[in-house]
Amino acid sequence: MSKKNSDPAADLVDPRVSPNILAAGAVLWRPTADGTVEIALVHRPKYDDWSLPKGKLDPGETAVMAAVREVAEETGLNSHLGRYLGHVTYPVTGHRKLKRVDYWAARVLDGDFESNAEIDVLQWHRVDGIMDALSYPMDRTIVRNFLRLPADTSTVLVVRHAKAGRKERFAGPDDERPLEKAGRAQARGLVPNLLAFGAAEIYSAPPARCVQTVTPLAEKLGVTVELEPLLSESGYGAAPDAARKRARDLADRDVVPVICSQGKVIPDLLARWAEEDGITLPPARNRKGSVWVLSLHGGRLVAADHLDRLLIPVEFKS
């Protein structure tokens, strides 16, 4: 059934050429009755290949947003993203162009596939047959990344507040310092990206800049922002053990929580969490407006992905 097309990455990639075509996709999966998983592959009649659903970013779109949109457009299925599975980069045949595709795990929510001009067949494959079904080695690499950890993970989104100007330039109490114009834009931009992971409940440290960062999301969801004093810099500094326990309690939810906190809280909170559960965090600058996507299985942290540049809309990428 599978056509083993030549691997685009087999061509020599010129190190002087930066990726100038950006795309995103997903390992789209669903649970089976016997407790295993099935993965969706799509057939493109133009290339006569079997691949993971993916597509190019639209102007004004982030890779996170594109992954959800492209999966829905190609398969007719709605999904929520989970773990980040890495990216592949390869030259576009016949052009001096380099394409980068970022991938996430994505669990099916609902929807129905209908054949279209781009994708004429969707097939579900169990894990033991997925590698032979795929046409490209790069897709197999992404699927292997998916299979390294349990598929059925819960998600926690930890957000550092958006830009709020310099503390020394604000005359009032620091907890009242509001977001600046750029920060308000960041807060609005976070909404579709956090929704892509299924954000449903919102918790925030009390400072105004934290609450304002997640207010647009709360308005979109029609929920209130619950204040968490322990997760502010002052609260965390005074009672770090209680704060870390509170964060774990918030993670033990049947829905996806969003936790907005501060720059002197998040690095230590996540470093301790990762150490306790035996994982290594990726390097991260923890810049304002960035997001940590935490994946847990059985109450244990199994992966942590930091989203920073992947949250920048495509027209602003270099």
mmCIF file of C-alpha atoms in Angstrom:
data_model
loop_
_atom_site.group_PDB
_atom_site.id
_atom_site.type_symbol
_atom_site.label_atom_id
_atom_site.label_comp_id
_atom_site.label_asym_id
_atom_site.label_seq_id
_atom_site.Cartn_x
_atom_site.Cartn_y
_atom_site.Cartn_z
ATOM 1 C CA MET A 1 0.000 0.000 0.000
ATOM 2 C CA SER A 2 2.802 2.419 0.894
ATOM 3 C CA LYS A 3 4.807 4.027 -1.833
ATOM 4 C CA LYS A 4 8.404 4.547 -0.673
ATOM 5 C CA ASN A 5 9.141 7.918 -2.236
ATOM 6 C CA SER A 6 12.641 9.325 -2.113
ATOM 7 C CA ASP A 7 13.429 11.242 1.051
ATOM 8 C CA PRO A 8 13.616 15.022 0.381
ATOM 9 C CA ALA A 9 16.248 15.298 3.129
ATOM 10 C CA ALA A 10 18.563 13.104 1.109
ATOM 11 C CA ASP A 11 19.459 16.161 -0.963
ATOM 12 C CA LEU A 12 22.291 18.297 0.343
ATOM 13 C CA VAL A 13 20.983 21.167 2.464
ATOM 14 C CA ASP A 14 22.937 24.377 1.939
ATOM 15 C CA PRO A 15 23.809 25.606 5.462
ATOM 16 C CA ARG A 16 23.745 29.200 4.202
ATOM 17 C CA VAL A 17 20.035 29.005 3.414
ATOM 18 C CA SER A 18 17.591 29.630 6.269
ATOM 19 C CA PRO A 19 14.135 28.044 6.146
ATOM 20 C CA ASN A 20 11.936 30.346 4.071
ATOM 21 C CA ILE A 21 8.881 28.116 3.878
ATOM 22 C CA LEU A 22 7.274 27.458 7.244
ATOM 23 C CA ALA A 23 4.738 24.710 7.852
ATOM 24 C CA ALA A 24 3.215 22.762 10.725
ATOM 25 C CA GLY A 25 1.460 19.464 11.249
ATOM 26 C CA ALA A 26 0.642 16.754 13.734
ATOM 27 C CA VAL A 27 0.663 13.111 14.646
ATOM 28 C CA LEU A 28 -3.116 12.865 14.825
ATOM 29 C CA TRP A 29 -4.182 10.025 17.113
ATOM 30 C CA ARG A 30 -7.166 8.425 18.761
ATOM 31 C CA PRO A 31 -7.498 5.775 21.494
ATOM 32 C CA THR A 32 -8.786 2.312 20.680
ATOM 33 C CA ALA A 33 -11.098 0.061 22.680
ATOM 34 C CA ASP A 34 -8.203 -2.176 23.728
ATOM 35 C CA GLY A 35 -6.191 0.682 25.225
ATOM 36 C CA THR A 36 -3.774 1.258 22.347
ATOM 37 C CA VAL A 37 -3.757 4.093 19.813
ATOM 38 C CA GLU A 38 -4.278 4.597 16.097
ATOM 39 C CA ILE A 39 -2.536 7.251 14.003
ATOM 40 C CA ALA A 40 -4.057 8.977 10.978
ATOM 41 C CA LEU A 41 -2.216 9.103 7.664
ATOM 42 C CA VAL A 42 -3.377 11.027 4.616
ATOM 43 C CA HIS A 43 -2.922 10.219 0.939
ATOM 44 C CA ARG A 44 -2.067 13.051 -1.434
ATOM 45 C CA PRO A 45 -2.987 12.103 -5.002
ATOM 46 C CA LYS A 46 -0.713 14.822 -6.424
ATOM 47 C CA TYR A 47 2.343 13.033 -5.006
ATOM 48 C CA ASP A 48 0.851 9.566 -4.484
ATOM 49 C CA ASP A 49 2.291 9.449 -0.978
ATOM 50 C CA TRP A 50 1.178 8.685 2.577
ATOM 51 C CA SER A 51 2.150 11.260 5.174
ATOM 52 C CA LEU A 52 1.230 13.037 8.366
ATOM 53 C CA PRO A 53 -1.227 15.923 7.928
ATOM 54 C CA LYS A 54 0.588 19.234 7.576
ATOM 55 C CA GLY A 55 0.582 22.500 5.663
ATOM 56 C CA LYS A 56 2.083 25.955 5.299
ATOM 57 C CA LEU A 57 1.505 28.798 7.731
ATOM 58 C CA ASP A 58 -0.830 31.563 6.605
ATOM 59 C CA PRO A 59 0.229 35.219 7.082
ATOM 60 C CA GLY A 60 -0.400 36.284 10.671
ATOM 61 C CA GLU A 61 -0.449 32.686 11.865
ATOM 62 C CA THR A 62 1.854 30.860 14.270
ATOM 63 C CA ALA A 63 3.038 27.282 13.866
ATOM 64 C CA VAL A 64 0.750 26.257 16.736
ATOM 65 C CA MET A 65 -2.306 27.749 15.057
ATOM 66 C CA ALA A 66 -1.352 26.328 11.665
ATOM 67 C CA ALA A 67 -0.974 22.802 13.020
ATOM 68 C CA VAL A 68 -4.573 22.746 14.290
ATOM 69 C CA ARG A 69 -5.977 24.450 11.184
ATOM 70 C CA GLU A 70 -4.135 22.250 8.707
ATOM 71 C CA VAL A 71 -5.155 19.052 10.488
ATOM 72 C CA ALA A 72 -8.784 20.181 10.381
ATOM 73 C CA GLU A 73 -8.610 21.216 6.718
ATOM 74 C CA GLU A 74 -6.902 18.045 5.527
ATOM 75 C CA THR A 75 -8.774 15.517 7.657
ATOM 76 C CA GLY A 76 -12.050 17.188 8.670
ATOM 77 C CA LEU A 77 -11.164 16.357 12.286
ATOM 78 C CA ASN A 78 -10.872 18.820 15.146
ATOM 79 C CA SER A 79 -8.105 18.245 17.663
ATOM 80 C CA HIS A 80 -6.196 19.632 20.613
ATOM 81 C CA LEU A 81 -2.413 19.731 20.580
ATOM 82 C CA GLY A 82 -0.250 18.038 23.186
ATOM 83 C CA ARG A 83 3.494 17.393 23.189
ATOM 84 C CA TYR A 84 5.826 19.094 20.749
ATOM 85 C CA LEU A 85 7.456 16.408 18.607
ATOM 86 C CA GLY A 86 10.212 18.417 16.930
ATOM 87 C CA HIS A 87 10.710 19.709 13.416
ATOM 88 C CA VAL A 88 12.131 18.580 10.113
ATOM 89 C CA THR A 89 13.890 20.745 7.547
ATOM 90 C CA TYR A 90 14.414 19.867 3.900
ATOM 91 C CA PRO A 91 15.059 21.532 0.538
ATOM 92 C CA VAL A 92 12.191 22.034 -1.877
ATOM 93 C CA THR A 93 12.969 20.179 -5.084
ATOM 94 C CA GLY A 94 13.780 22.498 -7.968
ATOM 95 C CA HIS A 95 13.956 25.668 -5.848
ATOM 96 C CA ARG A 96 16.537 27.407 -3.699
ATOM 97 C CA LYS A 97 14.134 27.143 -0.808
ATOM 98 C CA LEU A 98 14.257 25.335 2.518
ATOM 99 C CA LYS A 99 11.103 24.133 4.245
ATOM 100 C CA ARG A 100 10.672 23.691 7.998
ATOM 101 C CA VAL A 101 7.759 21.711 9.426
ATOM 102 C CA ASP A 102 6.997 21.737 13.175
ATOM 103 C CA TYR A 103 4.958 18.852 14.591
ATOM 104 C CA TRP A 104 2.827 18.237 17.664
ATOM 105 C CA ALA A 105 0.879 15.292 18.996
ATOM 106 C CA ALA A 106 -2.831 15.969 18.468
ATOM 107 C CA ARG A 107 -5.743 14.046 19.950
ATOM 108 C CA VAL A 108 -8.932 13.851 17.895
ATOM 109 C CA LEU A 109 -11.984 15.562 19.355
ATOM 110 C CA ASP A 110 -14.666 15.197 16.688
ATOM 111 C CA GLY A 111 -15.387 15.622 12.983
ATOM 112 C CA ASP A 112 -15.605 13.509 9.836
ATOM 113 C CA PHE A 113 -13.275 13.068 6.885
ATOM 114 C CA GLU A 114 -14.435 13.968 3.397
ATOM 115 C CA SER A 115 -12.330 13.399 0.299
ATOM 116 C CA ASN A 116 -11.039 16.595 -1.316
ATOM 117 C CA ALA A 117 -8.707 17.727 -4.073
ATOM 118 C CA GLU A 118 -5.653 17.735 -1.796
ATOM 119 C CA ILE A 119 -6.385 14.614 0.307
ATOM 120 C CA ASP A 120 -8.421 11.804 -1.190
ATOM 121 C CA VAL A 121 -8.015 9.120 1.510
ATOM 122 C CA LEU A 122 -7.515 9.084 5.283
ATOM 123 C CA GLN A 123 -6.512 5.824 6.952
ATOM 124 C CA TRP A 124 -6.038 4.910 10.622
ATOM 125 C CA HIS A 125 -3.072 2.696 11.447
ATOM 126 C CA ARG A 126 -2.095 0.870 14.594
ATOM 127 C CA VAL A 127 1.406 1.432 15.867
ATOM 128 C CA ASP A 128 2.774 -1.898 14.667
ATOM 129 C CA GLY A 129 2.049 -1.022 11.034
ATOM 130 C CA ILE A 130 2.582 2.708 10.912
ATOM 131 C CA MET A 131 6.242 2.773 9.842
ATOM 132 C CA ASP A 132 5.698 0.617 6.774
ATOM 133 C CA ALA A 133 2.715 2.732 5.765
ATOM 134 C CA LEU A 134 4.604 6.045 5.763
ATOM 135 C CA SER A 135 6.292 7.181 2.564
ATOM 136 C CA TYR A 136 9.027 9.353 4.084
ATOM 137 C CA PRO A 137 11.787 8.652 6.663
ATOM 138 C CA MET A 138 11.303 12.131 8.158
ATOM 139 C CA ASP A 139 7.720 11.303 9.053
ATOM 140 C CA ARG A 140 8.928 8.085 10.674
ATOM 141 C CA THR A 141 11.300 10.135 12.841
ATOM 142 C CA ILE A 142 8.421 12.292 14.068
ATOM 143 C CA VAL A 143 6.274 9.230 14.783
ATOM 144 C CA ARG A 144 9.140 7.678 16.754
ATOM 145 C CA ASN A 145 9.272 10.852 18.843
ATOM 146 C CA PHE A 146 5.556 10.464 19.459
ATOM 147 C CA LEU A 147 5.896 6.820 20.486
ATOM 148 C CA ARG A 148 8.701 7.446 23.001
ATOM 149 C CA LEU A 149 6.178 8.592 25.612
ATOM 150 C CA PRO A 150 2.571 7.685 26.435
ATOM 151 C CA ALA A 151 0.083 9.211 24.006
ATOM 152 C CA ASP A 152 -2.601 9.889 26.598
ATOM 153 C CA THR A 153 -1.160 12.849 28.493
ATOM 154 C CA SER A 154 -2.823 15.759 30.264
ATOM 155 C CA THR A 155 -1.678 19.307 29.567
ATOM 156 C CA VAL A 156 -0.847 22.293 31.770
ATOM 157 C CA LEU A 157 -0.014 25.676 30.227
ATOM 158 C CA VAL A 158 2.319 27.947 32.225
ATOM 159 C CA VAL A 159 2.509 31.509 30.892
ATOM 160 C CA ARG A 160 4.921 34.240 31.829
ATOM 161 C CA HIS A 161 3.083 37.565 31.870
ATOM 162 C CA ALA A 162 3.383 39.779 28.807
ATOM 163 C CA LYS A 163 5.433 42.970 28.485
ATOM 164 C CA ALA A 164 4.699 45.584 31.132
ATOM 165 C CA GLY A 165 7.421 48.185 30.756
ATOM 166 C CA ARG A 166 10.142 48.976 33.276
ATOM 167 C CA LYS A 167 9.418 48.801 36.990
ATOM 168 C CA GLU A 168 11.382 51.976 37.703
ATOM 169 C CA ARG A 169 9.234 53.949 35.237
ATOM 170 C CA PHE A 170 5.959 53.139 36.989
ATOM 171 C CA ALA A 171 5.022 55.461 39.840
ATOM 172 C CA GLY A 172 2.537 53.236 41.652
ATOM 173 C CA PRO A 173 2.858 49.935 43.529
ATOM 174 C CA ASP A 174 4.570 47.329 41.386
ATOM 175 C CA ASP A 175 1.653 44.894 41.653
ATOM 176 C CA GLU A 176 -0.482 47.499 39.892
ATOM 177 C CA ARG A 177 1.885 47.960 36.956
ATOM 178 C CA PRO A 178 -0.198 47.273 33.808
ATOM 179 C CA LEU A 179 0.719 45.795 30.476
ATOM 180 C CA GLU A 180 2.162 48.164 27.921
ATOM 181 C CA LYS A 181 0.859 48.342 24.338
ATOM 182 C CA ALA A 182 3.130 45.533 23.150
ATOM 183 C CA GLY A 183 2.087 43.424 26.118
ATOM 184 C CA ARG A 184 -1.601 43.899 25.361
ATOM 185 C CA ALA A 185 -0.924 42.719 21.814
ATOM 186 C CA GLN A 186 0.911 39.687 23.215
ATOM 187 C CA ALA A 187 -2.050 38.909 25.467
ATOM 188 C CA ARG A 188 -4.462 38.982 22.531
ATOM 189 C CA GLY A 189 -2.102 36.873 20.455
ATOM 190 C CA LEU A 190 -1.898 34.198 23.131
ATOM 191 C CA VAL A 191 -5.626 33.431 22.871
ATOM 192 C CA PRO A 192 -5.717 31.234 19.730
ATOM 193 C CA ASN A 193 -2.435 29.581 20.664
ATOM 194 C CA LEU A 194 -3.605 28.553 24.139
ATOM 195 C CA LEU A 195 -6.960 27.430 22.747
ATOM 196 C CA ALA A 196 -5.071 25.138 20.356
ATOM 197 C CA PHE A 197 -4.044 23.097 23.419
ATOM 198 C CA GLY A 198 -7.565 23.072 24.845
ATOM 199 C CA ALA A 199 -7.170 25.780 27.509
ATOM 200 C CA ALA A 200 -10.273 25.762 29.705
ATOM 201 C CA GLU A 201 -9.531 27.163 33.193
ATOM 202 C CA ILE A 202 -7.396 30.170 34.105
ATOM 203 C CA TYR A 203 -5.330 30.855 37.212
ATOM 204 C CA SER A 204 -3.107 33.876 37.737
ATOM 205 C CA ALA A 205 -0.756 35.444 40.206
ATOM 206 C CA PRO A 206 -2.448 38.631 41.553
ATOM 207 C CA PRO A 207 -0.243 41.350 39.953
ATOM 208 C CA ALA A 208 -2.199 43.318 37.346
ATOM 209 C CA ARG A 209 0.217 42.445 34.523
ATOM 210 C CA CYS A 210 -0.387 38.732 35.130
ATOM 211 C CA VAL A 211 -4.164 39.030 35.283
ATOM 212 C CA GLN A 212 -4.255 41.262 32.196
ATOM 213 C CA THR A 213 -2.173 38.727 30.243
ATOM 214 C CA VAL A 214 -4.869 36.065 30.542
ATOM 215 C CA THR A 215 -7.939 38.344 30.553
ATOM 216 C CA PRO A 216 -8.491 38.148 26.757
ATOM 217 C CA LEU A 217 -8.472 34.349 27.013
ATOM 218 C CA ALA A 218 -10.889 34.435 29.942
ATOM 219 C CA GLU A 219 -13.226 36.676 27.959
ATOM 220 C CA LYS A 220 -13.050 34.334 24.982
ATOM 221 C CA LEU A 221 -13.836 31.299 27.150
ATOM 222 C CA GLY A 222 -16.426 33.098 29.292
ATOM 223 C CA VAL A 223 -14.681 32.134 32.539
ATOM 224 C CA THR A 224 -13.210 34.061 35.451
ATOM 225 C CA VAL A 225 -9.534 34.412 36.275
ATOM 226 C CA GLU A 226 -8.901 32.704 39.605
ATOM 227 C CA LEU A 227 -6.195 34.419 41.668
ATOM 228 C CA GLU A 228 -3.335 32.325 43.063
ATOM 229 C CA PRO A 229 -1.270 34.405 45.542
ATOM 230 C CA LEU A 230 1.172 31.530 46.148
ATOM 231 C CA LEU A 231 2.273 31.727 42.510
ATOM 232 C CA SER A 232 3.299 35.382 42.676
ATOM 233 C CA GLU A 233 6.935 36.279 43.325
ATOM 234 C CA SER A 234 6.185 37.334 46.884
ATOM 235 C CA GLY A 235 3.986 34.306 47.589
ATOM 236 C CA TYR A 236 6.432 31.851 46.071
ATOM 237 C CA GLY A 237 9.353 33.405 47.914
ATOM 238 C CA ALA A 238 7.557 33.159 51.237
ATOM 239 C CA ALA A 239 6.236 29.600 50.854
ATOM 240 C CA PRO A 240 7.897 27.782 47.940
ATOM 241 C CA ASP A 241 6.857 24.279 49.051
ATOM 242 C CA ALA A 242 3.206 25.289 49.359
ATOM 243 C CA ALA A 243 3.390 27.061 46.001
ATOM 244 C CA ARG A 244 4.833 24.010 44.262
ATOM 245 C CA LYS A 245 2.145 21.811 45.812
ATOM 246 C CA ARG A 246 -0.525 24.223 44.619
ATOM 247 C CA ALA A 247 0.849 24.092 41.079
ATOM 248 C CA ARG A 248 0.716 20.287 41.158
ATOM 249 C CA ASP A 249 -2.841 20.421 42.491
ATOM 250 C CA LEU A 250 -3.860 22.651 39.590
ATOM 251 C CA ALA A 251 -2.243 20.185 37.195
ATOM 252 C CA ASP A 252 -4.382 17.366 38.565
ATOM 253 C CA ARG A 253 -7.446 18.445 36.593
ATOM 254 C CA ASP A 254 -9.741 16.867 34.031
ATOM 255 C CA VAL A 255 -9.428 20.035 31.940
ATOM 256 C CA VAL A 256 -6.449 22.045 30.674
ATOM 257 C CA PRO A 257 -5.470 24.788 33.147
ATOM 258 C CA VAL A 258 -3.582 27.954 32.265
ATOM 259 C CA ILE A 259 -1.321 29.333 35.000
ATOM 260 C CA CYS A 260 0.078 32.864 34.552
ATOM 261 C CA SER A 261 3.016 33.781 36.752
ATOM 262 C CA GLN A 262 6.231 35.795 36.936
ATOM 263 C CA GLY A 263 9.850 35.620 35.891
ATOM 264 C CA LYS A 264 11.240 34.811 39.334
ATOM 265 C CA VAL A 265 8.746 31.997 39.876
ATOM 266 C CA ILE A 266 8.504 29.960 36.680
ATOM 267 C CA PRO A 267 12.160 28.862 36.234
ATOM 268 C CA ASP A 268 12.514 27.562 39.796
ATOM 269 C CA LEU A 269 9.018 26.051 39.871
ATOM 270 C CA LEU A 270 9.610 24.061 36.700
ATOM 271 C CA ALA A 271 13.199 23.139 37.530
ATOM 272 C CA ARG A 272 12.101 21.620 40.854
ATOM 273 C CA TRP A 273 9.112 19.920 39.216
ATOM 274 C CA ALA A 274 11.287 18.424 36.480
ATOM 275 C CA GLU A 275 13.908 17.256 38.977
ATOM 276 C CA GLU A 276 11.301 15.548 41.158
ATOM 277 C CA ASP A 277 9.770 13.725 38.192
ATOM 278 C CA GLY A 278 13.064 12.873 36.515
ATOM 279 C CA ILE A 279 13.005 14.823 33.264
ATOM 280 C CA THR A 280 15.359 17.389 31.733
ATOM 281 C CA LEU A 281 13.971 20.765 30.728
ATOM 282 C CA PRO A 282 14.936 22.185 27.334
ATOM 283 C CA PRO A 283 16.958 25.419 27.401
ATOM 284 C CA ALA A 284 14.709 28.467 27.581
ATOM 285 C CA ARG A 285 15.014 32.206 28.137
ATOM 286 C CA ASN A 286 11.530 32.398 29.685
ATOM 287 C CA ARG A 287 10.810 35.676 27.963
ATOM 288 C CA LYS A 288 7.661 37.664 28.657
ATOM 289 C CA GLY A 289 4.664 36.217 26.878
ATOM 290 C CA SER A 290 6.254 32.796 26.387
ATOM 291 C CA VAL A 291 4.507 29.551 27.299
ATOM 292 C CA TRP A 292 5.524 26.245 28.826
ATOM 293 C CA VAL A 293 3.451 23.272 27.708
ATOM 294 C CA LEU A 294 3.654 20.613 30.410
ATOM 295 C CA SER A 295 2.599 17.044 29.609
ATOM 296 C CA LEU A 296 1.711 14.708 32.474
ATOM 297 C CA HIS A 297 0.886 11.013 32.589
ATOM 298 C CA GLY A 298 -0.379 9.388 35.757
ATOM 299 C CA GLY A 299 0.261 12.615 37.657
ATOM 300 C CA ARG A 300 3.941 12.661 36.642
ATOM 301 C CA LEU A 301 5.581 15.231 34.410
ATOM 302 C CA VAL A 302 6.849 13.406 31.313
ATOM 303 C CA ALA A 303 7.616 16.310 28.951
ATOM 304 C CA ALA A 304 7.973 20.096 29.025
ATOM 305 C CA ASP A 305 8.080 22.192 25.864
ATOM 306 C CA HIS A 306 8.890 25.887 25.792
ATOM 307 C CA LEU A 307 7.102 27.970 23.153
ATOM 308 C CA ASP A 308 8.723 31.276 22.358
ATOM 309 C CA ARG A 309 9.564 31.870 18.700
ATOM 310 C CA LEU A 310 6.908 29.347 17.697
ATOM 311 C CA LEU A 311 4.377 31.879 19.015
ATOM 312 C CA ILE A 312 5.571 34.629 16.649
ATOM 313 C CA PRO A 313 3.235 35.137 13.666
ATOM 314 C CA VAL A 314 4.788 34.185 10.360
ATOM 315 C CA GLU A 315 5.081 37.688 8.897
ATOM 316 C CA PHE A 316 7.452 38.675 11.719
ATOM 317 C CA LYS A 317 9.819 35.719 11.260
ATOM 318 C CA SER A 318 13.183 36.411 9.676
#
